[in-house]
PDB file of C-alpha atoms in Angstrom:
ATOM      1  CA  GLN A 655     113.744 144.499 134.784  1.00  0.00           C
ATOM      2  CA  LYS A 656     113.753 147.078 132.022  1.00  0.00           C
ATOM      3  CA  GLU A 657     113.260 145.526 128.610  1.00  0.00           C
ATOM      4  CA  VAL A 658     114.514 146.738 125.270  1.00  0.00           C
ATOM      5  CA  GLU A 659     113.245 144.730 122.338  1.00  0.00           C
ATOM      6  CA  GLN A 660     114.594 144.569 118.826  1.00  0.00           C
ATOM      7  CA  ASN A 661     113.966 142.252 115.921  1.00  0.00           C
ATOM      8  CA  SER A 662     117.142 140.206 115.549  1.00  0.00           C
ATOM      9  CA  GLY A 663     116.888 140.156 111.755  1.00  0.00           C
ATOM     10  CA  PRO A 664     118.706 139.833 109.537  1.00  0.00           C
ATOM     11  CA  LEU A 665     117.206 142.766 107.707  1.00  0.00           C
ATOM     12  CA  SER A 666     118.303 142.733 104.085  1.00  0.00           C
ATOM     13  CA  VAL A 667     118.030 145.822 101.890  1.00  0.00           C
ATOM     14  CA  PRO A 668     119.526 146.648  98.486  1.00  0.00           C
ATOM     15  CA  GLU A 669     122.201 149.288  98.182  1.00  0.00           C
ATOM     16  CA  GLY A 670     120.663 152.762  97.961  1.00  0.00           C
ATOM     17  CA  ALA A 671     117.449 151.795  99.744  1.00  0.00           C
ATOM     18  CA  ILE A 672     116.163 153.021 103.111  1.00  0.00           C
ATOM     19  CA  ALA A 673     116.770 150.676 106.041  1.00  0.00           C
ATOM     20  CA  SER A 674     114.321 150.958 108.928  1.00  0.00           C
ATOM     21  CA  LEU A 675     115.302 149.599 112.323  1.00  0.00           C
ATOM     22  CA  ASN A 676     112.876 149.478 115.229  1.00  0.00           C
ATOM     23  CA  CYS A 677     113.066 149.219 118.986  1.00  0.00           C
ATOM     24  CA  THR A 678     110.539 149.187 121.823  1.00  0.00           C
ATOM     25  CA  TYR A 679     111.205 149.730 125.500  1.00  0.00           C
ATOM     26  CA  SER A 680     109.281 148.917 128.632  1.00  0.00           C
ATOM     27  CA  ASP A 681     109.998 151.734 131.092  1.00  0.00           C
ATOM     28  CA  ARG A 682     108.192 155.028 130.542  1.00  0.00           C
ATOM     29  CA  GLY A 683     110.708 156.725 132.840  1.00  0.00           C
ATOM     30  CA  SER A 684     113.514 156.157 130.355  1.00  0.00           C
ATOM     31  CA  GLN A 685     115.291 159.417 129.708  1.00  0.00           C
ATOM     32  CA  SER A 686     117.235 159.149 126.497  1.00  0.00           C
ATOM     33  CA  PHE A 687     117.657 156.757 123.631  1.00  0.00           C
ATOM     34  CA  PHE A 688     120.672 155.718 121.641  1.00  0.00           C
ATOM     35  CA  TRP A 689     121.613 153.838 118.518  1.00  0.00           C
ATOM     36  CA  TYR A 690     124.964 152.092 118.327  1.00  0.00           C
ATOM     37  CA  ARG A 691     126.476 150.278 115.383  1.00  0.00           C
ATOM     38  CA  GLN A 692     128.601 147.211 116.005  1.00  0.00           C
ATOM     39  CA  TYR A 693     130.705 145.526 113.370  1.00  0.00           C
ATOM     40  CA  SER A 694     131.568 141.892 113.916  1.00  0.00           C
ATOM     41  CA  GLY A 695     134.367 141.545 116.447  1.00  0.00           C
ATOM     42  CA  LYS A 696     134.343 145.243 117.325  1.00  0.00           C
ATOM     43  CA  SER A 697     132.915 147.322 120.145  1.00  0.00           C
ATOM     44  CA  PRO A 698     129.728 149.388 119.713  1.00  0.00           C
ATOM     45  CA  GLU A 699     130.117 152.865 118.260  1.00  0.00           C
ATOM     46  CA  LEU A 700     127.587 155.611 118.786  1.00  0.00           C
ATOM     47  CA  ILE A 701     125.543 156.681 115.768  1.00  0.00           C
ATOM     48  CA  MET A 702     123.185 159.128 117.412  1.00  0.00           C
ATOM     49  CA  PHE A 703     120.933 159.746 120.373  1.00  0.00           C
ATOM     50  CA  ILE A 704     117.551 161.355 120.906  1.00  0.00           C
ATOM     51  CA  TYR A 705     115.624 162.403 124.008  1.00  0.00           C
ATOM     52  CA  SER A 706     112.689 164.449 122.696  1.00  0.00           C
ATOM     53  CA  ASN A 707     109.688 163.184 120.804  1.00  0.00           C
ATOM     54  CA  GLY A 708     109.957 163.552 117.055  1.00  0.00           C
ATOM     55  CA  ASP A 709     112.736 163.180 114.534  1.00  0.00           C
ATOM     56  CA  LYS A 710     116.428 163.943 114.704  1.00  0.00           C
ATOM     57  CA  GLU A 711     118.529 163.866 111.575  1.00  0.00           C
ATOM     58  CA  ASP A 712     122.277 163.453 111.204  1.00  0.00           C
ATOM     59  CA  GLY A 713     123.506 162.935 107.678  1.00  0.00           C
ATOM     60  CA  ARG A 714     122.002 159.745 106.275  1.00  0.00           C
ATOM     61  CA  PHE A 715     120.622 158.769 109.676  1.00  0.00           C
ATOM     62  CA  THR A 716     117.300 159.779 111.234  1.00  0.00           C
ATOM     63  CA  ALA A 717     116.255 158.752 114.719  1.00  0.00           C
ATOM     64  CA  GLN A 718     112.567 158.849 115.584  1.00  0.00           C
ATOM     65  CA  LEU A 719     111.147 158.777 119.105  1.00  0.00           C
ATOM     66  CA  ASN A 720     107.568 158.260 120.207  1.00  0.00           C
ATOM     67  CA  LYS A 721     107.424 158.176 123.997  1.00  0.00           C
ATOM     68  CA  ALA A 722     103.662 157.553 124.107  1.00  0.00           C
ATOM     69  CA  SER A 723     104.157 154.348 122.124  1.00  0.00           C
ATOM     70  CA  GLN A 724     107.543 153.620 123.776  1.00  0.00           C
ATOM     71  CA  TYR A 725     109.057 153.234 120.357  1.00  0.00           C
ATOM     72  CA  VAL A 726     112.368 154.317 118.838  1.00  0.00           C
ATOM     73  CA  SER A 727     113.454 153.845 115.261  1.00  0.00           C
ATOM     74  CA  LEU A 728     116.481 154.479 113.101  1.00  0.00           C
ATOM     75  CA  LEU A 729     116.250 155.177 109.393  1.00  0.00           C
ATOM     76  CA  ILE A 730     119.307 154.850 107.204  1.00  0.00           C
ATOM     77  CA  ARG A 731     118.914 156.537 103.838  1.00  0.00           C
ATOM     78  CA  ASP A 732     120.942 155.565 100.772  1.00  0.00           C
ATOM     79  CA  SER A 733     122.146 152.402 102.502  1.00  0.00           C
ATOM     80  CA  GLN A 734     125.680 151.326 101.661  1.00  0.00           C
ATOM     81  CA  PRO A 735     127.343 147.906 101.973  1.00  0.00           C
ATOM     82  CA  SER A 736     129.542 149.478 104.682  1.00  0.00           C
ATOM     83  CA  ASP A 737     126.372 149.952 106.760  1.00  0.00           C
ATOM     84  CA  SER A 738     126.140 146.168 107.124  1.00  0.00           C
ATOM     85  CA  ALA A 739     126.468 145.605 110.864  1.00  0.00           C
ATOM     86  CA  THR A 740     124.442 144.926 113.985  1.00  0.00           C
ATOM     87  CA  TYR A 741     122.538 147.928 115.274  1.00  0.00           C
ATOM     88  CA  LEU A 742     121.977 148.150 119.012  1.00  0.00           C
ATOM     89  CA  CYS A 743     119.212 150.186 120.565  1.00  0.00           C
ATOM     90  CA  ALA A 744     119.978 151.463 124.072  1.00  0.00           C
ATOM     91  CA  VAL A 745     117.807 153.182 126.624  1.00  0.00           C
ATOM     92  CA  ARG A 746     119.165 155.273 129.453  1.00  0.00           C
ATOM     93  CA  TYR A 747     117.494 155.237 132.845  1.00  0.00           C
ATOM     94  CA  PHE A 748     119.413 157.520 135.164  1.00  0.00           C
ATOM     95  CA  ASN A 749     122.976 156.209 135.133  1.00  0.00           C
ATOM     96  CA  LYS A 750     122.297 152.839 133.579  1.00  0.00           C
ATOM     97  CA  PHE A 751     122.018 151.861 129.951  1.00  0.00           C
ATOM     98  CA  TYR A 752     119.830 148.966 128.855  1.00  0.00           C
ATOM     99  CA  PHE A 753     120.547 147.419 125.490  1.00  0.00           C
ATOM    100  CA  GLY A 754     118.529 145.376 123.078  1.00  0.00           C
ATOM    101  CA  SER A 755     120.071 142.317 121.476  1.00  0.00           C
ATOM    102  CA  GLY A 756     120.538 144.150 118.205  1.00  0.00           C
ATOM    103  CA  THR A 757     119.278 143.915 114.635  1.00  0.00           C
ATOM    104  CA  LYS A 758     121.636 142.583 112.003  1.00  0.00           C
ATOM    105  CA  LEU A 759     121.494 144.630 108.805  1.00  0.00           C
ATOM    106  CA  ASN A 760     122.749 143.342 105.463  1.00  0.00           C
ATOM    107  CA  VAL A 761     123.045 145.825 102.614  1.00  0.00           C
ATOM    108  CA  LYS A 762     123.384 144.016  99.317  1.00  0.00           C
ATOM    109  CA  PRO A 763     125.437 145.628  96.517  1.00  0.00           C
TER     110      PRO A 763
ATOM    111  CA  ASP B 384     142.168 163.359 122.861  1.00  0.00           C
ATOM    112  CA  ALA B 385     142.401 159.727 123.884  1.00  0.00           C
ATOM    113  CA  GLY B 386     139.193 157.796 124.010  1.00  0.00           C
ATOM    114  CA  VAL B 387     138.440 154.944 126.359  1.00  0.00           C
ATOM    115  CA  THR B 388     141.300 152.481 126.458  1.00  0.00           C
ATOM    116  CA  GLN B 389     141.123 148.898 127.660  1.00  0.00           C
ATOM    117  CA  SER B 390     143.629 146.142 128.245  1.00  0.00           C
ATOM    118  CA  PRO B 391     144.258 143.393 127.462  1.00  0.00           C
ATOM    119  CA  THR B 392     142.424 143.062 124.155  1.00  0.00           C
ATOM    120  CA  HIS B 393     142.304 139.279 124.156  1.00  0.00           C
ATOM    121  CA  LEU B 394     142.979 136.694 126.806  1.00  0.00           C
ATOM    122  CA  ILE B 395     142.380 133.024 127.477  1.00  0.00           C
ATOM    123  CA  LYS B 396     141.864 131.692 130.985  1.00  0.00           C
ATOM    124  CA  THR B 397     141.096 128.327 132.514  1.00  0.00           C
ATOM    125  CA  ARG B 398     138.002 127.574 134.553  1.00  0.00           C
ATOM    126  CA  GLY B 399     138.487 128.498 138.182  1.00  0.00           C
ATOM    127  CA  GLN B 400     141.136 131.111 137.492  1.00  0.00           C
ATOM    128  CA  GLN B 401     140.868 134.810 138.160  1.00  0.00           C
ATOM    129  CA  VAL B 402     141.137 137.654 135.663  1.00  0.00           C
ATOM    130  CA  THR B 403     141.688 141.410 135.887  1.00  0.00           C
ATOM    131  CA  LEU B 404     140.684 143.770 133.107  1.00  0.00           C
ATOM    132  CA  ARG B 405     141.725 147.405 132.992  1.00  0.00           C
ATOM    133  CA  CYS B 406     140.165 150.589 131.679  1.00  0.00           C
ATOM    134  CA  SER B 407     141.162 154.219 131.340  1.00  0.00           C
ATOM    135  CA  PRO B 408     138.243 156.571 130.710  1.00  0.00           C
ATOM    136  CA  LYS B 409     137.998 159.258 128.107  1.00  0.00           C
ATOM    137  CA  SER B 410     139.634 162.526 129.098  1.00  0.00           C
ATOM    138  CA  GLY B 411     137.263 164.606 131.214  1.00  0.00           C
ATOM    139  CA  HIS B 412     135.120 161.643 132.229  1.00  0.00           C
ATOM    140  CA  ASP B 413     134.968 160.525 135.836  1.00  0.00           C
ATOM    141  CA  THR B 414     132.385 157.744 135.715  1.00  0.00           C
ATOM    142  CA  VAL B 415     133.234 154.252 134.506  1.00  0.00           C
ATOM    143  CA  SER B 416     130.777 151.469 133.757  1.00  0.00           C
ATOM    144  CA  TRP B 417     131.474 147.867 132.845  1.00  0.00           C
ATOM    145  CA  TYR B 418     129.375 145.736 130.526  1.00  0.00           C
ATOM    146  CA  GLN B 419     129.450 142.097 129.507  1.00  0.00           C
ATOM    147  CA  GLN B 420     128.449 141.215 125.969  1.00  0.00           C
ATOM    148  CA  ALA B 421     127.932 137.550 125.236  1.00  0.00           C
ATOM    149  CA  LEU B 422     127.885 136.381 121.637  1.00  0.00           C
ATOM    150  CA  GLY B 423     124.687 137.425 119.891  1.00  0.00           C
ATOM    151  CA  GLN B 424     123.477 139.525 122.819  1.00  0.00           C
ATOM    152  CA  GLY B 425     123.477 143.177 123.697  1.00  0.00           C
ATOM    153  CA  PRO B 426     125.791 144.508 126.421  1.00  0.00           C
ATOM    154  CA  GLN B 427     124.623 143.773 129.961  1.00  0.00           C
ATOM    155  CA  PHE B 428     125.393 146.243 132.757  1.00  0.00           C
ATOM    156  CA  ILE B 429     127.742 144.866 135.398  1.00  0.00           C
ATOM    157  CA  PHE B 430     128.427 147.889 137.605  1.00  0.00           C
ATOM    158  CA  GLN B 431     129.396 151.531 137.650  1.00  0.00           C
ATOM    159  CA  TYR B 432     132.090 153.393 139.555  1.00  0.00           C
ATOM    160  CA  TYR B 433     132.166 157.018 140.559  1.00  0.00           C
ATOM    161  CA  GLU B 434     134.410 158.683 143.114  1.00  0.00           C
ATOM    162  CA  GLU B 435     136.145 155.348 143.686  1.00  0.00           C
ATOM    163  CA  GLU B 436     132.956 153.679 144.846  1.00  0.00           C
ATOM    164  CA  GLU B 437     130.544 151.248 143.235  1.00  0.00           C
ATOM    165  CA  ARG B 438     127.477 153.353 142.585  1.00  0.00           C
ATOM    166  CA  GLN B 439     125.207 150.861 140.863  1.00  0.00           C
ATOM    167  CA  ARG B 440     125.276 147.175 140.123  1.00  0.00           C
ATOM    168  CA  GLY B 441     123.498 144.915 137.678  1.00  0.00           C
ATOM    169  CA  ASN B 442     122.480 141.286 138.166  1.00  0.00           C
ATOM    170  CA  PHE B 443     125.930 139.790 138.393  1.00  0.00           C
ATOM    171  CA  PRO B 444     127.276 137.570 141.184  1.00  0.00           C
ATOM    172  CA  ASP B 445     129.829 138.674 143.720  1.00  0.00           C
ATOM    173  CA  ARG B 446     132.523 136.918 141.694  1.00  0.00           C
ATOM    174  CA  PHE B 447     132.501 140.124 139.685  1.00  0.00           C
ATOM    175  CA  SER B 448     134.160 142.973 141.535  1.00  0.00           C
ATOM    176  CA  GLY B 449     135.801 146.208 140.609  1.00  0.00           C
ATOM    177  CA  HIS B 450     137.808 149.142 141.653  1.00  0.00           C
ATOM    178  CA  GLN B 451     138.263 152.744 140.615  1.00  0.00           C
ATOM    179  CA  PHE B 452     141.474 154.640 141.204  1.00  0.00           C
ATOM    180  CA  PRO B 453     141.950 158.345 141.977  1.00  0.00           C
ATOM    181  CA  ASN B 454     142.855 159.003 138.331  1.00  0.00           C
ATOM    182  CA  TYR B 455     139.402 157.563 137.386  1.00  0.00           C
ATOM    183  CA  SER B 456     140.826 154.439 135.780  1.00  0.00           C
ATOM    184  CA  SER B 457     139.143 151.204 136.728  1.00  0.00           C
ATOM    185  CA  GLU B 458     139.611 147.466 137.019  1.00  0.00           C
ATOM    186  CA  LEU B 459     137.165 144.621 136.646  1.00  0.00           C
ATOM    187  CA  ASN B 460     138.006 141.418 138.491  1.00  0.00           C
ATOM    188  CA  VAL B 461     136.299 138.101 137.948  1.00  0.00           C
ATOM    189  CA  ASN B 462     137.045 135.220 140.300  1.00  0.00           C
ATOM    190  CA  ALA B 463     136.401 131.498 139.915  1.00  0.00           C
ATOM    191  CA  LEU B 464     135.899 131.793 136.172  1.00  0.00           C
ATOM    192  CA  LEU B 465     133.160 129.764 134.524  1.00  0.00           C
ATOM    193  CA  LEU B 466     132.832 128.814 130.877  1.00  0.00           C
ATOM    194  CA  GLY B 467     129.816 131.140 130.735  1.00  0.00           C
ATOM    195  CA  ASP B 468     132.003 134.109 131.580  1.00  0.00           C
ATOM    196  CA  SER B 469     133.423 133.963 128.072  1.00  0.00           C
ATOM    197  CA  ALA B 470     132.382 137.255 126.503  1.00  0.00           C
ATOM    198  CA  LEU B 471     133.430 140.678 125.346  1.00  0.00           C
ATOM    199  CA  TYR B 472     133.902 142.958 128.343  1.00  0.00           C
ATOM    200  CA  LEU B 473     133.284 146.580 127.575  1.00  0.00           C
ATOM    201  CA  CYS B 474     134.277 149.584 129.581  1.00  0.00           C
ATOM    202  CA  ALA B 475     132.316 152.777 129.084  1.00  0.00           C
ATOM    203  CA  SER B 476     132.971 156.235 130.447  1.00  0.00           C
ATOM    204  CA  SER B 477     130.788 159.273 130.885  1.00  0.00           C
ATOM    205  CA  PRO B 478     130.837 162.590 132.687  1.00  0.00           C
ATOM    206  CA  ASN B 479     128.977 162.758 135.958  1.00  0.00           C
ATOM    207  CA  GLY B 480     126.123 165.146 136.616  1.00  0.00           C
ATOM    208  CA  ASP B 481     124.800 165.183 133.076  1.00  0.00           C
ATOM    209  CA  ARG B 482     121.157 164.753 134.113  1.00  0.00           C
ATOM    210  CA  GLY B 483     120.848 161.632 132.046  1.00  0.00           C
ATOM    211  CA  LEU B 484     121.240 163.381 128.726  1.00  0.00           C
ATOM    212  CA  SER B 485     124.730 162.456 127.599  1.00  0.00           C
ATOM    213  CA  THR B 486     125.928 159.240 126.106  1.00  0.00           C
ATOM    214  CA  ILE B 487     128.551 156.735 127.103  1.00  0.00           C
ATOM    215  CA  TYR B 488     131.645 155.976 125.106  1.00  0.00           C
ATOM    216  CA  PHE B 489     132.914 152.438 124.810  1.00  0.00           C
ATOM    217  CA  GLY B 490     136.451 151.185 124.687  1.00  0.00           C
ATOM    218  CA  GLU B 491     137.468 148.511 122.195  1.00  0.00           C
ATOM    219  CA  GLY B 492     136.743 145.820 124.738  1.00  0.00           C
ATOM    220  CA  SER B 493     138.538 142.835 126.181  1.00  0.00           C
ATOM    221  CA  TRP B 494     137.728 139.456 124.698  1.00  0.00           C
ATOM    222  CA  LEU B 495     137.797 136.818 127.418  1.00  0.00           C
ATOM    223  CA  THR B 496     137.727 133.142 126.557  1.00  0.00           C
ATOM    224  CA  VAL B 497     137.405 130.634 129.402  1.00  0.00           C
ATOM    225  CA  VAL B 498     138.422 127.084 128.567  1.00  0.00           C
TER     226      VAL B 498
END
């Protein structure tokens, strides 16, 4: 069974701060890595994905991948109250996606 | 360009009944996957359909079955419903042959409550 682990939180940060969300995965054969945001009562929406070691930036979001450590992170700069949601880490292994249970982020005004 | 569409959005069923959920994939996508998301958990893979056949399956009992139609749309059927089947059911579509590098796109989901 492929495991994807996330701290359930909640992670609380003040508005304007950097939020750091972390995820570890068990299978070294995993091919690509995804971050989804899920508001309460809604379906997950894709924030960004990464498949090469290093950093990938998209606006206020930066995904970081370290395959040797089997570690993925998401940084949210200038956090806004609208960023308050559950963030799901997903790992793709061939045609299947494995999800963590998510980290709940609270951004306080 | 329509995204992934699912129906119904909410439904309530009684234990022992059967339910059918429907999904139309994003335009240009031919692969449909179904996920179950229980409250407070991440989505769990149920199965995937491609070319009208079940290509992969997660750890779900045979009560969960599906179908894919020639237009790539799909159905998820659950028989003999249990209280524990109450969850958000998500359909996701993706293009085939992407060498594992593309993402999946979720529909808005179908909320199933079993009473």
